[in-house]
Amino acid sequence: MELWFTEFYKGEGMDLQGTGLTVKVKNAVSAKTPFQEILLLDTVDYGKMLVLDGAIQTTEKDEFIYHEMIVHPALFTLGRRPERVLVIGGGDGGTVREILKHDPEKVDMVEIDKEVVEFAKRELPTISCALNDERVNLIFADGREFIRGKEEVYDVIIVDCSDPIGPSKVLYEKGFYEDARRALKEGGIFVTQSESPFAQKRVHGKVVDELKKVFPIVRPYLAFIPTYPSGMWSFTIGSVKADPLAVEKEKLKESYIKFVEEKGELKYYNPDIHYGAFAIPNFVYREE
Amino acid sequence: MELWFTEFYKGEGMDLQGTGLTVKVKNAVSAKTPFQEILLLDTVDYGKMLVLDGAIQTTEKDEFIYHEMIVHPALFTLGRRPERVLVIGGGDGGTVREILKHDPEKVDMVEIDKEVVEFAKRELPTISCALNDERVNLIFADGREFIRGKEEVYDVIIVDCSDPIGPSKVLYEKGFYEDARRALKEGGIFVTQSESPFAQKRVHGKVVDELKKVFPIVRPYLAFIPTYPSGMWSFTIGSVKADPLAVEKEKLKESYIKFVEEKGELKYYNPDIHYGAFAIPNFVYREE
């Protein structure tokens, strides 16, 4: 008897209407929280796979790509040890795990769904491990509300959210980006996952456009994420001063070598990727 | 009634054992040649999709990525108008279409399966259009045999082949690369598609290793191809002298602008991509 799961791509902003990723499953566990449905699949190819409301969020096999790439380009651009970092979303803990490698004093993680965090702590220990670190301050609240009124508190703000449906929708709007800008310290950096430029072209374009109304420097970049729609994924950095493309090559190489000596090898990010990820194919910002 | 097709990834060198891409189909036509089974799907998301022996080869929606990226990095590195270019495989004609934009005097295309070419000419005109150009010399033969004994004939040799199963297997071997090197003119460039570094990691690594035994300069590079296994795809350039990373930035920008003025916009390749595509994530060449 064989068990298979297909994520059929759908929902607001999804350009694909008849495509899915199909994976062979050894075992499945499901749960329901006040915010969403959780499905944990033990898959043949990707190890454990976390699915929220039918959409694959993270897998043991390829989570390193998403988590390294949402964190390291911004943190290596910052050019100083971060005192305080904010993560909005990021319930599985992988983003916090990568941030801690930069020795921050404190990480605030604001996640709306406490049960996802508890589920990840129990079922995905290699991803959620860092959530027990004493520098991590877990706040179960609405990230949109949390950031309102904060001024010059954070060195880096990372939005590790799901698609613009349900609770995450407000995290794609200009008002939120304005509040985030105010919450950043001098020289601080905002970064958000910004969907697939192939499968969610309009949503990606809108994130970049809205960020440009708020931040003078806006830099979208790409990574290969095999278990996300189309495999072509994007993140976007917004900042007032700090520019990932203006980081000096030799200086970055030095910081990276020191980082690896102290914290161990990374699996995706390196100085070549730091610059190369910002190369964007022509079709992404062109009308069809 | 709904019709769906799933490509379940399999075959020699495929690391994924329980993954597939599922697409919604409006219409399907199949044929059988002496070499392979052809399936032409009219899909909801990708337009017409060519499937050979169960593996998706090309689609109207994303073919531009593969065809631009197998051609332009090498042709923009060459630094001169190509007199003669060889394509091995490439039955759908998309690779030849991109080569012709560089005004070669002559393109030899050696394809083993005449019926695939005829099928593409009939069913995929936007991809196969260039095959009727008078500069194109279509040869229906075994590419491995064709190249044996050729000396200093080609400016660029492009291997646009399928997975290392069946007739394409010999196109992944050192002996073939040696013959290809001999067939290149002074300053010439060899380029081959080199599978997915995520889904066919060992095969990709072996292509790069074997090329390194033959060419002093070997440069793997990446592109997002949503309809190929994992979406993370690679090509590898081999050459004696010409190095895509040594091309001067300002000079490349000038050539590119001139190219676009004369030949029209490209949809994927641009000077940023030219350099950025060569950034390779750490995991690709690391033992696990």
XYZ file of C-alpha atoms in Angstrom:
576
model
C 0.000 0.000 0.000
C 1.415 3.390 -0.965
C 0.587 6.756 0.542
C 1.101 9.928 -1.502
C 0.462 13.596 -0.775
C 0.027 16.283 -3.419
C 0.102 19.987 -2.657
C -2.094 21.487 -5.360
C -1.040 25.109 -5.688
C -3.914 27.499 -5.107
C -5.027 30.539 -3.193
C -4.869 34.282 -3.566
C -1.929 35.467 -5.636
C -1.079 32.017 -7.000
C -0.620 32.166 -10.762
C -0.436 28.389 -11.185
C -3.893 26.833 -11.424
C -3.100 23.259 -12.341
C 0.201 22.243 -10.744
C 1.167 20.262 -7.683
C 4.132 18.712 -5.957
C 3.594 15.042 -5.210
C 5.531 13.257 -2.478
C 5.590 9.699 -1.199
C 4.667 9.465 2.461
C 5.604 6.884 5.078
C 3.485 8.247 7.879
C 1.147 11.178 8.546
C -0.046 12.990 11.700
C -2.532 15.843 11.707
C -3.745 18.452 14.199
C -5.977 21.495 14.206
C -5.176 24.793 15.947
C -7.423 27.872 16.307
C -5.479 29.381 13.346
C -4.741 26.553 10.938
C -4.567 22.870 10.136
C -1.253 21.156 10.740
C -0.144 18.078 8.830
C 3.158 16.416 9.598
C 4.297 13.969 6.940
C 7.186 11.575 7.186
C 8.282 11.516 3.538
C 10.625 9.257 1.584
C 12.672 12.072 0.029
C 12.458 15.028 2.427
C 12.293 13.497 5.901
C 9.668 15.157 8.046
C 7.577 17.728 6.193
C 5.425 20.383 7.901
C 2.251 21.312 6.006
C -0.023 24.183 7.140
C -3.465 24.518 5.574
C -2.330 22.264 2.729
C 0.825 24.253 1.905
C 4.294 22.762 2.483
C 6.128 25.022 4.946
C 9.371 23.253 5.659
C 11.080 19.880 5.332
C 14.073 18.370 7.116
C 15.857 17.873 3.794
C 15.719 21.378 2.318
C 14.846 23.700 5.238
C 18.470 24.830 5.412
C 18.046 26.735 2.169
C 15.109 28.860 3.277
C 16.455 29.469 6.767
C 20.005 30.309 5.757
C 18.815 32.577 2.979
C 16.263 34.526 4.996
C 18.918 35.266 7.648
C 22.518 35.438 6.408
C 22.391 37.980 3.558
C 20.944 40.571 5.982
C 23.079 39.586 8.972
C 26.299 39.614 6.945
C 25.296 43.015 5.563
C 24.681 44.503 9.012
C 28.417 44.733 9.677
C 28.123 44.666 13.461
C 27.091 42.218 16.114
C 23.271 42.443 16.319
C 21.954 43.446 19.711
C 18.334 42.748 19.088
C 16.636 40.877 16.255
C 12.897 40.478 15.655
C 11.347 37.529 13.862
C 7.698 37.727 12.855
C 6.292 34.272 12.216
C 8.933 31.591 11.910
C 7.072 29.120 14.121
C 9.276 26.153 13.247
C 12.329 27.865 14.752
C 14.753 27.473 11.836
C 15.145 31.203 11.314
C 16.015 31.755 14.970
C 18.538 28.903 14.793
C 20.425 30.696 12.001
C 20.189 34.126 13.704
C 21.772 32.778 16.900
C 24.922 31.936 14.901
C 25.487 35.707 14.711
C 25.648 36.038 18.529
C 22.762 38.462 19.052
C 22.034 39.625 22.574
C 18.349 38.942 22.233
C 15.913 37.597 19.661
C 12.206 38.384 19.916
C 10.079 35.928 17.994
C 6.442 36.899 17.559
C 4.389 33.961 16.349
C 0.611 34.021 16.225
C 0.119 30.281 16.621
C 1.503 28.818 19.845
C 0.476 25.320 18.865
C 2.677 25.363 15.756
C 5.653 26.153 17.959
C 4.791 23.375 20.375
C 4.270 20.992 17.483
C 7.651 21.931 15.960
C 9.408 21.568 19.317
C 8.048 18.047 19.636
C 8.245 16.823 16.035
C 11.023 18.817 14.325
C 13.829 19.081 16.890
C 16.626 19.709 14.365
C 14.756 22.802 13.171
C 13.213 24.041 16.427
C 16.204 23.346 18.709
C 17.162 27.012 19.099
C 13.784 28.016 20.511
C 14.891 26.876 23.966
C 17.941 29.158 23.930
C 17.872 31.691 26.775
C 18.454 34.616 24.389
C 15.171 33.825 22.631
C 12.045 35.616 23.811
C 8.976 33.820 22.454
C 5.918 36.029 22.170
C 2.622 34.538 21.070
C 0.871 37.472 19.485
C -0.117 39.091 16.204
C 3.077 40.406 14.583
C 1.201 43.246 12.873
C -0.009 44.556 16.226
C 3.249 43.852 18.022
C 5.320 46.135 15.801
C 2.988 49.139 15.969
C 4.562 52.056 17.827
C 7.988 50.452 18.295
C 10.828 52.911 17.623
C 14.481 52.135 16.935
C 14.444 48.846 18.795
C 15.816 46.286 16.340
C 18.969 45.819 14.305
C 17.237 43.379 11.992
C 13.572 42.500 11.453
C 12.821 39.245 9.651
C 9.372 38.378 8.363
C 9.132 34.606 8.064
C 5.461 34.354 7.193
C 3.153 32.206 5.103
C 1.285 33.202 1.918
C -0.850 36.382 1.915
C -3.993 34.570 3.007
C -5.491 34.660 6.503
C -3.345 35.996 9.348
C -0.316 36.731 7.143
C -2.145 39.070 4.747
C -1.392 42.250 6.735
C 2.328 41.435 6.602
C 2.323 42.274 2.871
C 1.043 45.845 3.243
C 2.724 49.240 3.153
C 1.454 50.238 6.617
C 3.251 47.264 8.104
C 6.481 48.108 6.281
C 6.266 51.679 7.609
C 5.928 50.455 11.175
C 8.821 48.056 10.584
C 11.011 50.888 9.316
C 10.301 52.892 12.468
C 11.113 49.878 14.623
C 14.596 49.584 13.077
C 17.650 51.137 14.651
C 20.056 53.331 12.655
C 21.622 51.147 9.963
C 19.061 48.419 10.566
C 17.753 45.953 7.978
C 14.295 44.614 7.181
C 13.920 41.331 5.295
C 10.844 39.391 4.290
C 10.211 36.242 2.334
C 8.551 37.512 -0.842
C 6.990 34.498 -2.550
C 7.845 32.912 -5.900
C 8.603 35.305 -8.769
C 7.559 32.514 -11.136
C 4.437 31.110 -9.441
C 3.271 34.257 -7.619
C 4.683 36.926 -9.903
C 2.176 39.678 -9.065
C 2.436 39.167 -5.302
C 6.219 39.221 -5.492
C 6.142 42.368 -7.600
C 3.745 44.047 -5.180
C 5.932 43.307 -2.149
C 8.884 44.912 -3.936
C 6.792 47.920 -5.055
C 5.355 48.545 -1.573
C 8.776 48.223 0.037
C 10.124 50.810 -2.433
C 7.572 53.309 -1.132
C 9.029 52.893 2.355
C 12.732 52.074 2.045
C 15.305 53.870 -0.139
C 17.212 50.613 -0.623
C 15.188 47.581 -1.739
C 16.966 44.418 -2.883
C 15.072 41.292 -3.905
C 17.086 38.076 -4.108
C 16.524 34.433 -5.010
C 17.120 30.912 -3.751
C 16.324 27.418 -4.985
C 13.712 25.837 -2.702
C 12.684 22.490 -4.203
C 9.551 22.016 -2.072
C 8.034 25.467 -2.719
C 5.895 26.305 -5.781
C 8.125 26.274 -8.905
C 11.286 25.936 -6.788
C 12.143 29.587 -7.522
C 11.816 31.547 -4.288
C 12.495 35.132 -3.301
C 13.309 37.261 -0.285
C 13.519 41.046 -0.223
C 15.699 43.304 1.886
C 14.610 46.854 2.674
C 16.779 49.394 4.450
C 17.615 53.055 4.804
C 21.394 52.722 4.560
C 22.656 49.156 4.582
C 23.043 47.696 1.101
C 23.930 44.001 0.670
C 25.444 44.760 -2.742
C 27.679 47.474 -1.306
C 29.357 45.120 1.162
C 33.034 44.938 0.257
C 33.963 41.549 -1.164
C 37.190 41.065 0.746
C 35.615 42.136 4.021
C 32.703 39.747 3.530
C 35.052 36.874 2.761
C 36.962 37.549 5.983
C 33.799 37.719 8.097
C 32.507 34.549 6.470
C 35.701 32.577 7.124
C 35.697 33.689 10.764
C 32.002 32.808 11.058
C 32.572 29.301 9.678
C 35.537 28.710 11.997
C 33.426 29.618 15.012
C 29.987 28.346 14.084
C 30.629 25.565 11.579
C 29.937 25.253 7.883
C 26.806 26.554 6.267
C 25.110 24.418 3.616
C 23.884 27.060 1.155
C 25.052 30.638 1.831
C 28.588 31.742 0.980
C 30.102 35.005 -0.300
C 29.482 34.076 -3.966
C 25.832 33.400 -3.166
C 25.659 36.693 -1.228
C 26.153 38.654 -4.444
C 24.893 36.111 -6.986
C 21.473 35.691 -5.352
C 20.630 39.299 -6.251
C 20.819 38.598 -10.004
C 17.202 38.591 -11.191
C 16.032 37.171 -14.532
C 14.452 39.730 -16.867
C 10.959 38.227 -16.891
C 10.408 38.844 -13.169
C 9.802 42.592 -13.457
C 8.425 42.694 -16.986
C 4.766 42.824 -17.980
C 3.725 39.834 -20.078
C -13.778 15.236 -15.886
C -10.197 16.233 -15.063
C -7.017 14.924 -16.630
C -3.745 15.057 -14.680
C -0.213 13.917 -15.492
C 2.472 13.218 -12.903
C 6.125 12.782 -13.760
C 7.421 10.498 -11.033
C 11.155 11.085 -10.838
C 13.141 7.916 -11.399
C 15.958 6.366 -13.346
C 19.714 6.054 -13.065
C 21.308 8.875 -11.117
C 18.049 10.187 -9.686
C 18.358 10.708 -5.938
C 14.647 11.393 -5.427
C 12.672 8.187 -5.047
C 9.255 9.443 -4.082
C 8.630 12.794 -5.742
C 6.699 13.937 -8.770
C 5.487 17.031 -10.550
C 1.747 16.949 -11.179
C 0.146 19.041 -13.921
C -3.399 19.523 -15.103
C -3.866 18.547 -18.730
C -6.385 19.748 -21.296
C -5.387 17.402 -24.087
C -2.802 14.680 -24.759
C -1.252 13.187 -27.920
C 1.269 10.351 -27.929
C 3.610 8.750 -30.444
C 6.349 6.159 -30.478
C 9.668 6.467 -32.309
C 12.426 3.847 -32.667
C 14.242 5.624 -29.820
C 11.610 6.801 -27.365
C 8.005 7.460 -26.465
C 6.705 10.953 -27.136
C 3.863 12.495 -25.181
C 2.616 15.971 -25.984
C 0.418 17.478 -23.310
C -1.580 20.654 -23.579
C -1.409 21.834 -19.972
C -3.268 24.501 -18.020
C -0.173 26.207 -16.595
C 2.660 25.550 -19.069
C 1.015 25.507 -22.486
C 2.258 22.622 -24.595
C 4.582 20.256 -22.766
C 6.881 17.745 -24.470
C 7.457 14.521 -22.509
C 9.972 11.877 -23.658
C 9.929 8.453 -21.994
C 7.915 9.942 -19.134
C 10.319 12.835 -18.446
C 9.272 16.451 -19.082
C 11.668 17.909 -21.669
C 10.306 21.335 -22.416
C 7.196 23.474 -22.066
C 6.045 26.588 -23.888
C 5.862 28.500 -20.599
C 9.365 27.964 -19.194
C 11.470 26.728 -22.163
C 13.053 30.164 -22.474
C 14.978 29.592 -19.267
C 16.669 26.377 -20.347
C 17.341 27.538 -23.896
C 18.657 30.979 -23.008
C 20.836 29.584 -20.248
C 22.388 26.738 -22.236
C 23.373 29.215 -24.989
C 24.045 32.790 -23.857
C 26.644 32.411 -21.080
C 28.941 30.582 -23.529
C 28.158 32.744 -26.566
C 28.662 36.001 -24.624
C 31.948 34.593 -23.294
C 33.239 33.714 -26.763
C 33.927 37.365 -27.554
C 33.696 36.977 -31.318
C 31.046 36.193 -33.865
C 30.797 32.383 -33.965
C 31.520 30.860 -37.354
C 30.382 27.366 -36.596
C 28.410 25.997 -33.673
C 27.538 22.362 -32.942
C 24.469 21.250 -31.027
C 24.247 17.630 -29.923
C 20.646 16.701 -29.150
C 18.337 19.665 -28.857
C 15.594 18.083 -30.956
C 12.953 20.671 -30.073
C 14.998 23.440 -31.705
C 14.997 25.978 -28.842
C 18.766 25.890 -28.442
C 19.315 26.585 -32.138
C 16.805 29.470 -31.954
C 18.919 31.180 -29.269
C 22.231 30.460 -31.054
C 20.997 32.125 -34.252
C 20.629 35.403 -32.334
C 24.448 35.492 -32.258
C 24.673 35.494 -36.096
C 26.700 32.313 -36.594
C 27.655 31.351 -40.122
C 26.517 27.790 -39.642
C 24.951 25.607 -36.962
C 25.254 21.830 -37.143
C 22.617 20.086 -35.084
C 23.112 16.369 -34.561
C 19.980 14.744 -33.227
C 19.556 10.994 -32.974
C 15.776 10.979 -33.263
C 14.408 12.445 -36.493
C 10.843 11.909 -35.406
C 11.253 14.168 -32.361
C 12.368 16.970 -34.677
C 9.421 16.407 -36.995
C 7.083 16.271 -34.030
C 8.481 19.541 -32.637
C 8.261 21.238 -36.026
C 4.586 20.328 -36.207
C 3.503 20.781 -32.595
C 5.882 23.317 -31.011
C 6.431 26.006 -33.654
C 7.483 28.776 -31.229
C 10.342 26.537 -30.066
C 11.274 24.769 -33.304
C 10.893 27.764 -35.658
C 14.644 28.227 -36.174
C 15.159 24.713 -37.513
C 14.075 25.871 -40.967
C 16.726 28.605 -41.076
C 19.144 28.120 -43.976
C 22.182 28.400 -41.695
C 21.046 25.291 -39.821
C 22.382 21.936 -40.935
C 20.248 19.159 -39.449
C 22.062 15.828 -39.142
C 20.183 12.796 -37.899
C 22.917 10.708 -36.337
C 24.490 9.603 -33.066
C 26.249 12.665 -31.564
C 28.868 10.488 -29.872
C 29.925 9.021 -33.227
C 29.597 12.294 -35.101
C 32.172 14.112 -33.012
C 34.858 11.414 -33.172
C 37.907 12.542 -35.168
C 36.735 16.136 -35.686
C 39.549 18.644 -35.184
C 39.265 22.392 -34.574
C 35.954 22.725 -36.359
C 33.654 24.481 -33.874
C 33.658 27.734 -31.916
C 31.087 26.384 -29.500
C 29.763 22.879 -28.831
C 26.492 22.608 -26.908
C 25.225 19.325 -25.503
C 21.461 19.588 -25.100
C 20.781 15.998 -24.106
C 18.414 14.043 -21.899
C 19.258 12.146 -18.686
C 22.141 9.621 -18.706
C 19.920 6.697 -19.646
C 19.689 5.119 -23.090
C 21.216 6.992 -26.041
C 22.392 9.968 -23.947
C 24.543 7.913 -21.556
C 27.737 8.191 -23.632
C 27.418 11.995 -23.603
C 28.358 11.985 -19.902
C 31.724 10.254 -20.325
C 35.308 11.470 -20.371
C 36.015 10.003 -23.815
C 33.259 12.124 -25.278
C 34.566 15.266 -23.575
C 38.047 14.556 -24.993
C 36.681 14.284 -28.512
C 34.682 17.483 -27.943
C 37.806 19.327 -26.824
C 39.623 18.255 -29.996
C 36.670 19.413 -32.093
C 36.862 22.944 -30.645
C 38.740 25.731 -32.367
C 41.278 27.893 -30.496
C 39.400 29.804 -27.800
C 36.342 27.580 -28.243
C 33.827 26.674 -25.563
C 32.071 23.447 -24.630
C 28.839 23.538 -22.643
C 26.552 20.764 -21.493
C 23.401 20.597 -19.447
C 24.543 18.860 -16.257
C 21.398 17.740 -14.427
C 20.036 18.886 -11.072
C 22.594 19.412 -8.290
C 19.768 18.795 -5.824
C 17.914 15.845 -7.387
C 20.840 14.229 -9.253
C 23.734 15.346 -7.086
C 26.111 12.484 -7.918
C 25.522 12.704 -11.656
C 26.069 16.459 -11.592
C 29.250 16.037 -9.551
C 30.525 13.369 -11.942
C 29.992 15.574 -15.010
C 32.018 18.332 -13.354
C 34.756 15.894 -12.250
C 35.090 14.307 -15.689
C 35.163 17.694 -17.405
C 37.966 18.758 -15.037
C 40.070 15.867 -16.336
C 39.748 17.274 -19.855
C 39.415 21.068 -19.626
C 41.603 23.447 -17.572
C 38.626 25.773 -17.064
C 35.398 24.182 -15.804
C 32.514 26.392 -14.643
C 29.207 24.938 -13.485
C 26.286 27.341 -13.258
C 22.626 27.279 -12.247
C 19.182 28.293 -13.439
C 15.638 27.981 -12.095
C 13.680 25.527 -14.262
C 10.265 24.986 -12.643
C 9.341 21.875 -14.666
C 12.587 19.940 -14.064
C 13.232 17.798 -10.969
C 13.579 20.098 -7.910
C 13.592 23.217 -10.112
C 17.340 23.620 -9.496
C 19.137 22.954 -12.759
C 22.768 23.145 -13.856
C 24.879 23.607 -16.943
C 28.663 23.316 -17.114
C 31.111 25.134 -19.333
C 34.475 23.580 -20.188
C 37.217 25.351 -22.090
C 40.939 25.715 -22.558
C 41.101 29.506 -22.425
C 37.708 31.212 -22.394
C 36.418 31.874 -18.885
C 32.883 33.253 -18.389
C 33.926 34.738 -15.047
C 36.866 36.562 -16.617
C 34.673 38.464 -19.073
C 34.973 42.163 -18.275
C 31.790 43.553 -16.799
C 31.656 46.769 -18.793
C 32.418 44.977 -22.045
C 29.696 42.411 -21.401
C 27.168 45.134 -20.631
C 27.986 46.861 -23.919
C 27.684 43.645 -25.948
C 24.440 42.824 -24.197
C 22.863 46.211 -24.887
C 23.866 45.980 -28.551
C 22.511 42.417 -28.729
C 19.139 43.469 -27.270
C 18.885 46.412 -29.665
C 19.414 44.134 -32.642
C 17.730 40.908 -31.572
C 15.145 41.972 -29.009
C 14.849 41.420 -25.301
C 15.793 38.185 -23.619
C 13.551 36.854 -20.865
C 16.081 35.359 -18.444
C 19.743 36.039 -19.246
C 21.310 39.425 -18.516
C 24.785 40.547 -17.372
C 23.902 40.151 -13.667
C 22.738 36.598 -14.341
C 25.926 35.955 -16.373
C 28.026 36.271 -13.216
C 25.426 35.410 -10.561
C 24.514 32.038 -12.078
C 28.023 30.756 -11.254
C 27.455 31.137 -7.496
C 27.020 27.583 -6.212
C 25.570 26.695 -2.795
C 27.965 24.859 -0.481
C 26.040 21.585 -0.316
C 26.461 20.866 -4.030
C 30.108 19.777 -3.824
C 30.134 18.502 -0.263
C 29.800 14.893 0.839
C 26.788 14.335 3.055
